[in-house]
Amino acid sequence: MSQPSVLASLVSGLRGGSIQVVDLTSPLSSSTPVLQLPPEFGQTAVFELEEISRYDDRGPAWYWNNFRSGEHTGTHFDAPNHWVTGKDLADVASVPAGRLVAPAAVLDFTAEAAEDPDFLVEVDHVQAWEAEHGQLPDGGWLLLRTGWDARAHAQEPFLNADENGPHTPGLSVECARWVAEESPVIGLGVETVGTDAGGAHSFDPAFPCHSYLMGSDKYGLTQLRNLAELPPTGAVVVAGPLPIVSGSGAPARVLALVERS
Ligand code: MN
């Protein structure tokens, strides 16, 4: 007897409800929070719609828009060429499609981030998680759950900045280096505005997640939500950035397939 087709089993699981699709994507609108850099640097655009026609004399039977957006606005994918350390590596359109469907490990630091918004994950934390759940997935994602998606409705609580800059959780310098250079994952996904901690402008190196991950031909995913609905292991992430030729990243629809028992 031939083996049942894996894809047929997947389809039947999706239709029967034993496999659920969790949307990890933040909605895109003009109120979607965006990164703010110090004023001496260029700034990314907020998402904006420009109406072309809406069943009117500009187009009687159709509604459509143009849009303007930063590549790094809302839930988005960071390609290796986003950072100077990866400047000769892949642009977002060159990321192999096969790497856009991958398993996920979900590490939950919600309690720590609630206690301390500047909480940094160390290598020890990841290794303690591995002792309980097994190694991080080869070719997969490390998804960092911090509860920060609860703040994604507005710029101010999401960026959580004061006169010293933003205060949001992330990885320590050594943990960023370890994830990039020693762990088997292809990237880091976070709920915050960028893959680096809010205080990472003053780390050495600055923005270590960007510096080490991009330099190691790895990726970033940001502004994820609903990570609370994922198990620590076993979810499969489908990350679909727009294939902007030569682009450094792109807004992405990010979905997770989760098996329910
Ligand atoms: Mn980015």
PDB file of C-alpha atoms and ligand atoms in Angstrom:
ATOM      1  CA  MET A   1       0.000   0.000   0.000  1.00  0.00           C
ATOM      2  CA  SER A   2       1.330   3.428  -0.826  1.00  0.00           C
ATOM      3  CA  GLN A   3       1.954   5.954   1.926  1.00  0.00           C
ATOM      4  CA  PRO A   4      -0.718   8.646   2.293  1.00  0.00           C
ATOM      5  CA  SER A   5       0.400  11.885   0.719  1.00  0.00           C
ATOM      6  CA  VAL A   6       1.792  14.312   3.298  1.00  0.00           C
ATOM      7  CA  LEU A   7       0.170  17.243   1.522  1.00  0.00           C
ATOM      8  CA  ALA A   8      -3.194  15.436   1.389  1.00  0.00           C
ATOM      9  CA  SER A   9      -2.913  14.909   5.152  1.00  0.00           C
ATOM     10  CA  LEU A  10      -2.119  18.602   5.576  1.00  0.00           C
ATOM     11  CA  VAL A  11      -5.171  19.638   3.547  1.00  0.00           C
ATOM     12  CA  SER A  12      -7.410  17.275   5.459  1.00  0.00           C
ATOM     13  CA  GLY A  13      -6.027  18.598   8.769  1.00  0.00           C
ATOM     14  CA  LEU A  14      -6.702  22.171   7.661  1.00  0.00           C
ATOM     15  CA  ARG A  15     -10.270  21.338   6.607  1.00  0.00           C
ATOM     16  CA  GLY A  16     -10.987  19.234   9.682  1.00  0.00           C
ATOM     17  CA  GLY A  17      -9.556  21.739  12.144  1.00  0.00           C
ATOM     18  CA  SER A  18      -6.740  19.611  13.538  1.00  0.00           C
ATOM     19  CA  ILE A  19      -4.346  22.073  11.897  1.00  0.00           C
ATOM     20  CA  GLN A  20      -5.086  25.746  12.516  1.00  0.00           C
ATOM     21  CA  VAL A  21      -3.679  28.791  10.777  1.00  0.00           C
ATOM     22  CA  VAL A  22      -2.632  31.521  13.209  1.00  0.00           C
ATOM     23  CA  ASP A  23      -2.102  34.973  11.724  1.00  0.00           C
ATOM     24  CA  LEU A  24       1.067  36.460  13.201  1.00  0.00           C
ATOM     25  CA  THR A  25       0.708  39.670  11.144  1.00  0.00           C
ATOM     26  CA  SER A  26      -0.134  43.123  12.504  1.00  0.00           C
ATOM     27  CA  PRO A  27      -2.719  44.974  10.380  1.00  0.00           C
ATOM     28  CA  LEU A  28      -1.229  47.652   8.119  1.00  0.00           C
ATOM     29  CA  SER A  29      -2.721  51.150   8.351  1.00  0.00           C
ATOM     30  CA  SER A  30      -1.603  54.734   8.781  1.00  0.00           C
ATOM     31  CA  SER A  31      -1.636  54.127  12.543  1.00  0.00           C
ATOM     32  CA  THR A  32       0.697  51.107  12.448  1.00  0.00           C
ATOM     33  CA  PRO A  33       3.663  52.021  14.686  1.00  0.00           C
ATOM     34  CA  VAL A  34       6.997  52.635  12.942  1.00  0.00           C
ATOM     35  CA  LEU A  35      10.596  52.851  14.105  1.00  0.00           C
ATOM     36  CA  GLN A  36      11.858  56.343  14.941  1.00  0.00           C
ATOM     37  CA  LEU A  37      15.569  57.019  14.638  1.00  0.00           C
ATOM     38  CA  PRO A  38      17.400  60.028  16.087  1.00  0.00           C
ATOM     39  CA  PRO A  39      16.643  63.107  13.931  1.00  0.00           C
ATOM     40  CA  GLU A  40      20.056  63.150  12.177  1.00  0.00           C
ATOM     41  CA  PHE A  41      19.156  59.905  10.350  1.00  0.00           C
ATOM     42  CA  GLY A  42      16.725  59.198   7.504  1.00  0.00           C
ATOM     43  CA  GLN A  43      13.311  58.010   8.653  1.00  0.00           C
ATOM     44  CA  THR A  44      11.049  55.212   7.484  1.00  0.00           C
ATOM     45  CA  ALA A  45       7.589  56.075   6.170  1.00  0.00           C
ATOM     46  CA  VAL A  46       4.320  55.250   7.824  1.00  0.00           C
ATOM     47  CA  PHE A  47       1.912  53.213   5.715  1.00  0.00           C
ATOM     48  CA  GLU A  48      -0.414  55.400   3.634  1.00  0.00           C
ATOM     49  CA  LEU A  49      -3.230  54.667   1.202  1.00  0.00           C
ATOM     50  CA  GLU A  50      -3.992  56.926  -1.750  1.00  0.00           C
ATOM     51  CA  GLU A  51      -7.367  56.268  -3.276  1.00  0.00           C
ATOM     52  CA  ILE A  52      -7.412  55.853  -7.067  1.00  0.00           C
ATOM     53  CA  SER A  53     -11.154  55.378  -7.417  1.00  0.00           C
ATOM     54  CA  ARG A  54     -14.078  54.114  -5.375  1.00  0.00           C
ATOM     55  CA  TYR A  55     -17.038  53.279  -7.628  1.00  0.00           C
ATOM     56  CA  ASP A  56     -17.072  56.882  -8.819  1.00  0.00           C
ATOM     57  CA  ASP A  57     -16.273  58.878 -11.928  1.00  0.00           C
ATOM     58  CA  ARG A  58     -12.593  57.946 -11.552  1.00  0.00           C
ATOM     59  CA  GLY A  59     -13.612  54.293 -11.891  1.00  0.00           C
ATOM     60  CA  PRO A  60     -17.338  53.597 -11.767  1.00  0.00           C
ATOM     61  CA  ALA A  61     -17.263  49.867 -10.997  1.00  0.00           C
ATOM     62  CA  TRP A  62     -14.051  49.522  -9.055  1.00  0.00           C
ATOM     63  CA  TYR A  63     -12.262  50.492  -5.874  1.00  0.00           C
ATOM     64  CA  TRP A  64      -8.495  50.496  -5.574  1.00  0.00           C
ATOM     65  CA  ASN A  65      -5.583  52.321  -3.952  1.00  0.00           C
ATOM     66  CA  ASN A  66      -1.955  53.103  -4.348  1.00  0.00           C
ATOM     67  CA  PHE A  67       0.058  52.766  -1.190  1.00  0.00           C
ATOM     68  CA  ARG A  68       3.233  54.202   0.246  1.00  0.00           C
ATOM     69  CA  SER A  69       5.195  52.343   2.867  1.00  0.00           C
ATOM     70  CA  GLY A  70       8.650  51.792   4.249  1.00  0.00           C
ATOM     71  CA  GLU A  71      10.124  48.376   3.552  1.00  0.00           C
ATOM     72  CA  HIS A  72      10.451  48.100   7.336  1.00  0.00           C
ATOM     73  CA  THR A  73       6.934  49.256   8.247  1.00  0.00           C
ATOM     74  CA  GLY A  74       4.625  46.985  10.246  1.00  0.00           C
ATOM     75  CA  THR A  75       5.143  43.243  10.304  1.00  0.00           C
ATOM     76  CA  HIS A  76       8.105  42.855   7.993  1.00  0.00           C
ATOM     77  CA  PHE A  77      11.058  40.743   6.940  1.00  0.00           C
ATOM     78  CA  ASP A  78      14.681  41.932   7.271  1.00  0.00           C
ATOM     79  CA  ALA A  79      16.905  40.639   4.453  1.00  0.00           C
ATOM     80  CA  PRO A  80      20.674  40.171   4.944  1.00  0.00           C
ATOM     81  CA  ASN A  81      21.512  43.264   2.847  1.00  0.00           C
ATOM     82  CA  HIS A  82      19.602  45.448   5.330  1.00  0.00           C
ATOM     83  CA  TRP A  83      22.770  45.786   7.419  1.00  0.00           C
ATOM     84  CA  VAL A  84      26.281  46.782   6.399  1.00  0.00           C
ATOM     85  CA  THR A  85      27.544  43.441   7.714  1.00  0.00           C
ATOM     86  CA  GLY A  86      25.393  41.691   5.071  1.00  0.00           C
ATOM     87  CA  LYS A  87      25.697  44.252   2.287  1.00  0.00           C
ATOM     88  CA  ASP A  88      26.935  41.702  -0.272  1.00  0.00           C
ATOM     89  CA  LEU A  89      24.385  39.062   0.753  1.00  0.00           C
ATOM     90  CA  ALA A  90      20.796  38.468  -0.387  1.00  0.00           C
ATOM     91  CA  ASP A  91      18.243  41.192  -1.039  1.00  0.00           C
ATOM     92  CA  VAL A  92      14.671  40.407  -0.046  1.00  0.00           C
ATOM     93  CA  ALA A  93      13.720  39.154  -3.533  1.00  0.00           C
ATOM     94  CA  SER A  94      16.691  36.756  -3.555  1.00  0.00           C
ATOM     95  CA  VAL A  95      15.825  34.946  -0.330  1.00  0.00           C
ATOM     96  CA  PRO A  96      15.136  31.357  -1.442  1.00  0.00           C
ATOM     97  CA  ALA A  97      11.403  30.586  -1.282  1.00  0.00           C
ATOM     98  CA  GLY A  98      12.191  27.307   0.444  1.00  0.00           C
ATOM     99  CA  ARG A  99      13.480  29.220   3.456  1.00  0.00           C
ATOM    100  CA  LEU A 100      10.184  31.070   3.844  1.00  0.00           C
ATOM    101  CA  VAL A 101       8.400  27.972   5.178  1.00  0.00           C
ATOM    102  CA  ALA A 102      10.153  26.800   8.325  1.00  0.00           C
ATOM    103  CA  PRO A 103       9.634  25.404  11.830  1.00  0.00           C
ATOM    104  CA  ALA A 104       9.491  27.697  14.830  1.00  0.00           C
ATOM    105  CA  ALA A 105      10.677  27.567  18.415  1.00  0.00           C
ATOM    106  CA  VAL A 106       8.688  29.967  20.620  1.00  0.00           C
ATOM    107  CA  LEU A 107      10.472  31.207  23.745  1.00  0.00           C
ATOM    108  CA  ASP A 108       8.227  33.020  26.204  1.00  0.00           C
ATOM    109  CA  PHE A 109       9.673  35.892  28.239  1.00  0.00           C
ATOM    110  CA  THR A 110       6.378  37.711  28.824  1.00  0.00           C
ATOM    111  CA  ALA A 111       6.757  37.694  32.615  1.00  0.00           C
ATOM    112  CA  GLU A 112      10.349  38.984  32.477  1.00  0.00           C
ATOM    113  CA  ALA A 113       9.447  41.759  30.003  1.00  0.00           C
ATOM    114  CA  ALA A 114       6.472  42.830  32.129  1.00  0.00           C
ATOM    115  CA  GLU A 115       8.838  43.150  35.086  1.00  0.00           C
ATOM    116  CA  ASP A 116      11.583  44.917  33.115  1.00  0.00           C
ATOM    117  CA  PRO A 117      10.914  46.399  29.647  1.00  0.00           C
ATOM    118  CA  ASP A 118      14.685  46.393  28.996  1.00  0.00           C
ATOM    119  CA  PHE A 119      14.879  42.642  29.696  1.00  0.00           C
ATOM    120  CA  LEU A 120      17.589  40.913  27.658  1.00  0.00           C
ATOM    121  CA  VAL A 121      17.573  37.230  26.783  1.00  0.00           C
ATOM    122  CA  GLU A 122      20.927  35.564  27.453  1.00  0.00           C
ATOM    123  CA  VAL A 123      22.402  32.387  25.943  1.00  0.00           C
ATOM    124  CA  ASP A 124      21.677  30.650  29.277  1.00  0.00           C
ATOM    125  CA  HIS A 125      17.953  31.355  28.870  1.00  0.00           C
ATOM    126  CA  VAL A 126      17.948  29.778  25.401  1.00  0.00           C
ATOM    127  CA  GLN A 127      19.960  26.787  26.574  1.00  0.00           C
ATOM    128  CA  ALA A 128      17.588  26.290  29.537  1.00  0.00           C
ATOM    129  CA  TRP A 129      14.709  26.282  27.035  1.00  0.00           C
ATOM    130  CA  GLU A 130      16.615  23.738  24.909  1.00  0.00           C
ATOM    131  CA  ALA A 131      17.146  21.488  27.944  1.00  0.00           C
ATOM    132  CA  GLU A 132      13.352  21.322  28.285  1.00  0.00           C
ATOM    133  CA  HIS A 133      12.193  21.346  24.656  1.00  0.00           C
ATOM    134  CA  GLY A 134      15.144  20.150  22.574  1.00  0.00           C
ATOM    135  CA  GLN A 135      17.496  22.016  20.270  1.00  0.00           C
ATOM    136  CA  LEU A 136      16.410  25.050  18.308  1.00  0.00           C
ATOM    137  CA  PRO A 137      15.146  23.869  14.899  1.00  0.00           C
ATOM    138  CA  ASP A 138      17.667  23.540  12.098  1.00  0.00           C
ATOM    139  CA  GLY A 139      16.623  25.963   9.354  1.00  0.00           C
ATOM    140  CA  GLY A 140      13.848  27.352  11.546  1.00  0.00           C
ATOM    141  CA  TRP A 141      12.992  30.485  13.481  1.00  0.00           C
ATOM    142  CA  LEU A 142      13.595  31.550  17.040  1.00  0.00           C
ATOM    143  CA  LEU A 143      10.425  33.479  17.915  1.00  0.00           C
ATOM    144  CA  LEU A 144      10.705  35.714  20.944  1.00  0.00           C
ATOM    145  CA  ARG A 145       7.446  36.095  22.844  1.00  0.00           C
ATOM    146  CA  THR A 146       7.459  39.104  25.175  1.00  0.00           C
ATOM    147  CA  GLY A 147       3.797  40.163  25.331  1.00  0.00           C
ATOM    148  CA  TRP A 148       4.750  43.316  23.434  1.00  0.00           C
ATOM    149  CA  ASP A 149       2.005  42.701  20.860  1.00  0.00           C
ATOM    150  CA  ALA A 150      -0.484  43.982  23.458  1.00  0.00           C
ATOM    151  CA  ARG A 151       1.047  47.455  22.900  1.00  0.00           C
ATOM    152  CA  ALA A 152       0.955  47.389  19.088  1.00  0.00           C
ATOM    153  CA  HIS A 153      -2.233  49.475  18.811  1.00  0.00           C
ATOM    154  CA  ALA A 154      -0.340  52.762  19.294  1.00  0.00           C
ATOM    155  CA  GLN A 155       3.079  54.240  18.643  1.00  0.00           C
ATOM    156  CA  GLU A 156       3.761  55.521  22.168  1.00  0.00           C
ATOM    157  CA  PRO A 157       3.346  52.379  24.293  1.00  0.00           C
ATOM    158  CA  PHE A 158       4.842  50.281  21.510  1.00  0.00           C
ATOM    159  CA  LEU A 159       8.105  52.256  21.247  1.00  0.00           C
ATOM    160  CA  ASN A 160       8.073  52.957  25.027  1.00  0.00           C
ATOM    161  CA  ALA A 161      10.651  55.743  24.723  1.00  0.00           C
ATOM    162  CA  ASP A 162      11.802  58.336  27.241  1.00  0.00           C
ATOM    163  CA  GLU A 163      14.650  60.882  27.193  1.00  0.00           C
ATOM    164  CA  ASN A 164      17.137  57.972  27.158  1.00  0.00           C
ATOM    165  CA  GLY A 165      15.561  56.286  24.148  1.00  0.00           C
ATOM    166  CA  PRO A 166      13.263  53.301  23.699  1.00  0.00           C
ATOM    167  CA  HIS A 167      12.808  50.597  26.331  1.00  0.00           C
ATOM    168  CA  THR A 168      11.820  47.293  24.752  1.00  0.00           C
ATOM    169  CA  PRO A 169      13.051  43.729  25.339  1.00  0.00           C
ATOM    170  CA  GLY A 170      15.440  41.791  23.121  1.00  0.00           C
ATOM    171  CA  LEU A 171      18.639  39.750  23.029  1.00  0.00           C
ATOM    172  CA  SER A 172      21.931  40.513  24.766  1.00  0.00           C
ATOM    173  CA  VAL A 173      25.007  41.070  22.579  1.00  0.00           C
ATOM    174  CA  GLU A 174      26.376  37.592  23.303  1.00  0.00           C
ATOM    175  CA  CYS A 175      22.992  35.951  22.734  1.00  0.00           C
ATOM    176  CA  ALA A 176      22.612  37.753  19.394  1.00  0.00           C
ATOM    177  CA  ARG A 177      26.057  36.535  18.352  1.00  0.00           C
ATOM    178  CA  TRP A 178      25.292  32.989  19.508  1.00  0.00           C
ATOM    179  CA  VAL A 179      21.941  32.861  17.658  1.00  0.00           C
ATOM    180  CA  ALA A 180      23.601  34.186  14.489  1.00  0.00           C
ATOM    181  CA  GLU A 181      26.854  32.239  14.553  1.00  0.00           C
ATOM    182  CA  GLU A 182      26.271  29.092  16.613  1.00  0.00           C
ATOM    183  CA  SER A 183      22.570  28.222  16.566  1.00  0.00           C
ATOM    184  CA  PRO A 184      20.965  26.365  13.635  1.00  0.00           C
ATOM    185  CA  VAL A 185      18.075  28.834  13.110  1.00  0.00           C
ATOM    186  CA  ILE A 186      17.733  31.013   9.986  1.00  0.00           C
ATOM    187  CA  GLY A 187      16.370  33.981  11.843  1.00  0.00           C
ATOM    188  CA  LEU A 188      14.856  35.774  14.801  1.00  0.00           C
ATOM    189  CA  GLY A 189      11.219  36.863  15.025  1.00  0.00           C
ATOM    190  CA  VAL A 190      10.028  39.416  17.585  1.00  0.00           C
ATOM    191  CA  GLU A 191       6.880  41.297  18.646  1.00  0.00           C
ATOM    192  CA  THR A 192       8.685  44.644  18.914  1.00  0.00           C
ATOM    193  CA  VAL A 193       9.364  47.279  16.221  1.00  0.00           C
ATOM    194  CA  GLY A 194      12.755  45.753  15.303  1.00  0.00           C
ATOM    195  CA  THR A 195      14.755  42.644  16.118  1.00  0.00           C
ATOM    196  CA  ASP A 196      17.054  44.538  18.481  1.00  0.00           C
ATOM    197  CA  ALA A 197      16.254  45.597  22.029  1.00  0.00           C
ATOM    198  CA  GLY A 198      15.235  49.222  22.530  1.00  0.00           C
ATOM    199  CA  GLY A 199      18.547  49.985  24.244  1.00  0.00           C
ATOM    200  CA  ALA A 200      20.669  48.324  21.530  1.00  0.00           C
ATOM    201  CA  HIS A 201      21.856  51.664  20.082  1.00  0.00           C
ATOM    202  CA  SER A 202      24.274  51.799  23.018  1.00  0.00           C
ATOM    203  CA  PHE A 203      25.405  48.141  22.903  1.00  0.00           C
ATOM    204  CA  ASP A 204      28.823  47.086  21.566  1.00  0.00           C
ATOM    205  CA  PRO A 205      28.392  46.366  18.717  1.00  0.00           C
ATOM    206  CA  ALA A 206      25.347  48.602  18.318  1.00  0.00           C
ATOM    207  CA  PHE A 207      22.227  46.742  17.171  1.00  0.00           C
ATOM    208  CA  PRO A 208      23.854  43.318  17.618  1.00  0.00           C
ATOM    209  CA  CYS A 209      20.891  41.310  16.287  1.00  0.00           C
ATOM    210  CA  HIS A 210      21.009  43.225  13.007  1.00  0.00           C
ATOM    211  CA  SER A 211      24.788  43.197  12.907  1.00  0.00           C
ATOM    212  CA  TYR A 212      25.308  39.491  13.609  1.00  0.00           C
ATOM    213  CA  LEU A 213      22.170  38.016  11.993  1.00  0.00           C
ATOM    214  CA  MET A 214      22.410  39.917   8.700  1.00  0.00           C
ATOM    215  CA  GLY A 215      26.162  39.319   8.608  1.00  0.00           C
ATOM    216  CA  SER A 216      25.489  35.581   8.970  1.00  0.00           C
ATOM    217  CA  ASP A 217      23.006  35.517   6.035  1.00  0.00           C
ATOM    218  CA  LYS A 218      20.126  35.211   8.476  1.00  0.00           C
ATOM    219  CA  TYR A 219      16.801  37.047   8.666  1.00  0.00           C
ATOM    220  CA  GLY A 220      14.552  39.037  10.939  1.00  0.00           C
ATOM    221  CA  LEU A 221      10.775  39.167  11.397  1.00  0.00           C
ATOM    222  CA  THR A 222       9.223  41.975  13.412  1.00  0.00           C
ATOM    223  CA  GLN A 223       5.951  43.210  14.867  1.00  0.00           C
ATOM    224  CA  LEU A 224       4.585  39.693  15.132  1.00  0.00           C
ATOM    225  CA  ARG A 225       1.461  39.096  17.177  1.00  0.00           C
ATOM    226  CA  ASN A 226      -0.489  36.107  18.474  1.00  0.00           C
ATOM    227  CA  LEU A 227       2.674  34.202  19.425  1.00  0.00           C
ATOM    228  CA  ALA A 228       0.733  33.235  22.578  1.00  0.00           C
ATOM    229  CA  GLU A 229      -1.301  30.903  20.361  1.00  0.00           C
ATOM    230  CA  LEU A 230       1.773  28.904  19.328  1.00  0.00           C
ATOM    231  CA  PRO A 231       3.228  25.913  21.172  1.00  0.00           C
ATOM    232  CA  PRO A 232       6.910  26.058  22.214  1.00  0.00           C
ATOM    233  CA  THR A 233       7.771  23.648  19.385  1.00  0.00           C
ATOM    234  CA  GLY A 234       5.979  22.185  16.376  1.00  0.00           C
ATOM    235  CA  ALA A 235       4.524  25.256  14.653  1.00  0.00           C
ATOM    236  CA  VAL A 236       5.449  25.919  11.020  1.00  0.00           C
ATOM    237  CA  VAL A 237       5.893  29.538   9.947  1.00  0.00           C
ATOM    238  CA  VAL A 238       5.052  30.776   6.461  1.00  0.00           C
ATOM    239  CA  ALA A 239       6.655  34.198   6.001  1.00  0.00           C
ATOM    240  CA  GLY A 240       5.810  36.000   2.758  1.00  0.00           C
ATOM    241  CA  PRO A 241       7.716  39.254   2.198  1.00  0.00           C
ATOM    242  CA  LEU A 242       7.021  41.101  -1.057  1.00  0.00           C
ATOM    243  CA  PRO A 243       9.829  40.254  -3.505  1.00  0.00           C
ATOM    244  CA  ILE A 244      11.060  43.834  -3.911  1.00  0.00           C
ATOM    245  CA  VAL A 245      14.007  43.576  -6.315  1.00  0.00           C
ATOM    246  CA  SER A 246      17.144  44.825  -4.537  1.00  0.00           C
ATOM    247  CA  GLY A 247      15.032  45.634  -1.473  1.00  0.00           C
ATOM    248  CA  SER A 248      16.373  45.399   2.078  1.00  0.00           C
ATOM    249  CA  GLY A 249      13.168  43.969   3.475  1.00  0.00           C
ATOM    250  CA  ALA A 250       9.441  44.105   2.919  1.00  0.00           C
ATOM    251  CA  PRO A 251       6.113  44.042   4.677  1.00  0.00           C
ATOM    252  CA  ALA A 252       5.166  40.404   5.058  1.00  0.00           C
ATOM    253  CA  ARG A 253       2.125  38.312   5.788  1.00  0.00           C
ATOM    254  CA  VAL A 254       3.334  35.848   8.387  1.00  0.00           C
ATOM    255  CA  LEU A 255       1.226  32.785   9.185  1.00  0.00           C
ATOM    256  CA  ALA A 256       1.815  29.825  11.458  1.00  0.00           C
ATOM    257  CA  LEU A 257       0.412  26.320  11.050  1.00  0.00           C
ATOM    258  CA  VAL A 258      -0.348  24.784  14.420  1.00  0.00           C
ATOM    259  CA  GLU A 259      -1.460  21.235  15.144  1.00  0.00           C
ATOM    260  CA  ARG A 260      -4.298  20.967  17.670  1.00  0.00           C
ATOM    261  CA  SER A 261      -4.802  17.687  19.472  1.00  0.00           C
TER     262      SER A 261
HETATM  263 MN    MN B   1      13.545  45.900   9.769  1.00  0.00          MN
END
